[in-house]
Amino acid sequence: MPPSIVHEIIRGRLLTSERELRTLLSAMDVDKRTQQRALLLHGEAMTELHPRTRTSVKTPPAPDWRVPVPAAGEPDPVLFSTVKEFVAGLEDVRVWAGEPSLRHLEERSARLHQQRQTAYGKVLRRSTISDMLNATSLPQMEKVRHFLQICGVRDIDAWVYTWRRVRTFEKAAGRRAA
C-alpha cells in the first residue's frame, strides 16, 4: 500500500475495506483493544454511508461519524469532587465529542447494543441521556460508562474512578446530614 494512501486513511479522508484496515492495523502493531475500536468505527462508517457509495473508496465519512475525536482536550474528570461537577463534566464530554444530538447518541448506542459491545445492557434512550446531563444525583455507573463509550472517550477508567470517589463523598455527606 503506497504511503500516500496510508496517509489518507489515517487522516480519515479515505475509507478502506475491513480487510485492508486489519492489515494496516496489524502492520502498525496496534494493540487488540485499539484494533477492535477501529474496526467498530469502520463498521459504523460503512453502515452510515449510502449503500451505492460503499464501494467508492474515495468517499469521505460524514463529519459527525468521527466518534474518536482528538485526545487533546479530552475532558479530565480527576479533579471532580461533587455530583454537580461530575454532571457538568458529562456535558463537557458531549461538547468535546462534537456536540452530537441526543438522537444521534441514541443511534450510536443502538449500534453498539446490536454489536453487543456496550457497557450498559440496554440502548441509552434520548430521555435517559438528557436526564444524565441534567441530573442532580449521580447517574448509574453503567449508564455513564456507556455514554462515555458512545462519545468516544478513551480513558473510561478515570471516569469510573471519579464516579466511585464522588459517590463515596455523596454517601459520606448523607451520613453526616443524618
Coordinates of C-alpha atoms in Angstrom, one line a residue:
M1 CA 0.0 0.0 0.0
P2 CA 1.6 3.3 -1.0
P3 CA 2.4 5.8 1.8
S4 CA 0.1 8.4 0.3
I5 CA -2.9 6.0 0.6
V6 CA -1.9 5.1 4.2
H7 CA -1.7 8.8 5.0
E8 CA -5.2 9.5 3.6
I9 CA -6.6 6.5 5.6
I10 CA -5.1 7.8 8.8
R11 CA -6.4 11.3 8.2
G12 CA -9.9 9.9 7.7
R13 CA -10.2 11.0 4.1
L14 CA -10.2 7.5 2.7
L15 CA -12.4 4.6 3.8
T16 CA -10.8 1.2 3.2
S17 CA -12.2 -2.3 3.2
E18 CA -12.2 -4.1 6.5
R19 CA -9.5 -6.5 5.3
E20 CA -7.2 -3.6 4.4
L21 CA -7.9 -1.9 7.7
R22 CA -7.0 -5.2 9.6
T23 CA -3.8 -5.5 7.6
L24 CA -2.8 -1.9 8.2
L25 CA -3.5 -2.1 12.0
S26 CA -1.5 -5.3 12.2
A27 CA 1.4 -3.8 10.3
M28 CA 1.3 -0.8 12.7
D29 CA 1.4 -3.3 15.7
V30 CA -1.7 -1.8 17.2
D31 CA -2.9 -3.5 20.4
K32 CA -6.1 -5.7 20.3
R33 CA -8.3 -3.2 22.1
T34 CA -7.5 -0.4 19.8
Q35 CA -7.9 -2.7 16.8
Q36 CA -11.4 -3.7 18.0
R37 CA -12.3 0.0 18.4
A38 CA -11.0 0.9 15.0
L39 CA -13.0 -2.0 13.4
L40 CA -16.1 -1.0 15.3
L41 CA -15.8 2.6 14.0
H42 CA -15.1 1.3 10.5
G43 CA -18.3 -0.7 10.7
E44 CA -20.3 2.3 11.8
A45 CA -18.9 4.4 8.9
M46 CA -19.8 1.7 6.5
T47 CA -23.4 1.5 7.7
E48 CA -23.8 5.3 7.6
L49 CA -22.6 5.6 4.1
H50 CA -25.2 5.1 1.3
P51 CA -25.1 1.5 0.0
R52 CA -24.2 2.7 -3.5
T53 CA -21.2 4.7 -2.3
R54 CA -19.9 2.0 0.0
T55 CA -17.7 0.6 -2.8
S56 CA -16.3 4.1 -3.6
V57 CA -13.0 4.2 -1.8
K58 CA -12.6 7.9 -2.1
T59 CA -15.9 8.8 -0.3
P60 CA -15.1 10.6 3.0
P61 CA -17.1 9.7 6.1
A62 CA -19.8 12.0 7.2
P63 CA -18.4 14.7 9.5
D64 CA -20.4 13.5 12.6
W65 CA -19.1 10.0 12.1
R66 CA -15.9 10.8 13.8
V67 CA -16.6 9.3 17.2
P68 CA -12.9 9.1 18.2
V69 CA -12.2 12.8 18.5
P70 CA -8.7 14.1 19.1
A71 CA -7.3 13.1 22.5
A72 CA -6.1 16.6 23.0
G73 CA -8.6 18.4 25.2
E74 CA -10.5 15.3 26.3
P75 CA -12.3 16.3 29.5
D76 CA -10.4 15.1 32.6
P77 CA -12.6 14.0 35.5
V78 CA -9.9 13.6 38.1
L79 CA -10.5 16.9 39.9
F80 CA -14.3 16.5 40.2
S81 CA -15.4 16.0 43.8
T82 CA -19.2 16.8 43.6
V83 CA -22.1 15.5 41.7
K84 CA -22.6 18.9 40.1
E85 CA -19.0 18.9 38.8
F86 CA -19.3 15.3 37.5
V87 CA -22.6 16.0 35.7
A88 CA -21.1 19.2 34.2
G89 CA -18.1 17.0 33.1
L90 CA -20.5 14.7 31.2
E91 CA -21.8 17.7 29.3
D92 CA -18.2 18.7 28.5
V93 CA -17.7 15.2 27.1
R94 CA -20.7 15.7 24.8
V95 CA -19.4 19.1 23.6
W96 CA -15.9 17.6 23.2
A97 CA -17.4 14.8 21.0
G98 CA -18.7 17.4 18.6
E99 CA -22.0 18.1 20.4
P100 CA -23.9 15.3 18.8
S101 CA -27.7 15.5 19.2
L102 CA -29.4 13.2 21.7
R103 CA -31.0 11.4 18.8
H104 CA -27.6 10.7 17.3
L105 CA -26.2 9.5 20.6
E106 CA -29.2 7.1 20.9
E107 CA -28.4 5.8 17.4
R108 CA -24.8 5.2 18.3
S109 CA -26.0 3.4 21.5
A110 CA -28.3 1.2 19.4
R111 CA -25.5 0.3 17.0
L112 CA -23.2 -0.7 19.9
H113 CA -26.0 -2.6 21.5
Q114 CA -26.6 -4.6 18.3
Q115 CA -22.9 -5.5 18.2
R116 CA -23.1 -6.4 21.9
Q117 CA -20.2 -4.1 22.7
T118 CA -21.8 -1.9 25.4
A119 CA -21.0 -1.2 29.0
Y120 CA -24.8 -1.0 29.6
G121 CA -27.1 -3.8 28.8
K122 CA -29.6 -1.6 27.0
V123 CA -29.8 1.1 24.5
L124 CA -29.4 4.6 26.1
R125 CA -32.5 6.5 25.1
R126 CA -32.6 10.2 24.4
S127 CA -34.6 10.8 27.6
T128 CA -32.1 8.8 29.7
I129 CA -29.1 10.8 28.2
S130 CA -30.9 14.1 28.8
D131 CA -31.7 13.0 32.4
M132 CA -28.0 12.2 32.9
L133 CA -26.8 15.5 31.6
N134 CA -29.3 17.4 33.9
A135 CA -29.0 15.1 36.9
T136 CA -29.0 16.4 40.5
S137 CA -27.7 13.0 41.7
L138 CA -25.0 10.8 40.4
P139 CA -26.2 8.7 37.3
Q140 CA -25.8 4.9 37.4
M141 CA -22.2 3.9 36.6
E142 CA -23.2 1.6 33.8
K143 CA -25.1 4.4 32.1
V144 CA -22.2 6.7 32.5
R145 CA -19.7 4.2 31.1
H146 CA -22.0 3.6 28.0
F147 CA -22.4 7.3 27.5
L148 CA -18.7 7.8 27.6
Q149 CA -18.2 4.9 25.2
I150 CA -20.6 6.4 22.6
C151 CA -18.9 9.8 22.9
G152 CA -15.5 8.2 22.1
V153 CA -13.8 8.8 25.5
R154 CA -10.6 6.8 25.6
D155 CA -9.9 6.8 29.4
I156 CA -13.2 5.5 30.8
D157 CA -11.3 4.0 33.8
A158 CA -10.5 7.6 35.0
W159 CA -14.3 8.4 34.9
V160 CA -15.2 5.2 36.8
Y161 CA -12.6 6.0 39.4
T162 CA -14.0 9.5 39.7
W163 CA -17.6 8.2 39.8
R164 CA -16.7 6.0 42.7
R165 CA -14.9 8.8 44.6
V166 CA -17.8 11.2 44.1
R167 CA -20.3 8.5 45.1
T168 CA -18.3 7.9 48.3
F169 CA -18.3 11.6 49.0
E170 CA -22.0 11.7 48.4
K171 CA -22.7 8.8 50.7
A172 CA -20.5 10.3 53.5
A173 CA -22.3 13.7 53.2
G174 CA -25.6 11.8 53.5
R175 CA -24.4 10.1 56.7
R176 CA -23.2 13.4 58.2
A177 CA -26.5 15.1 57.4
A178 CA -28.5 12.2 59.1

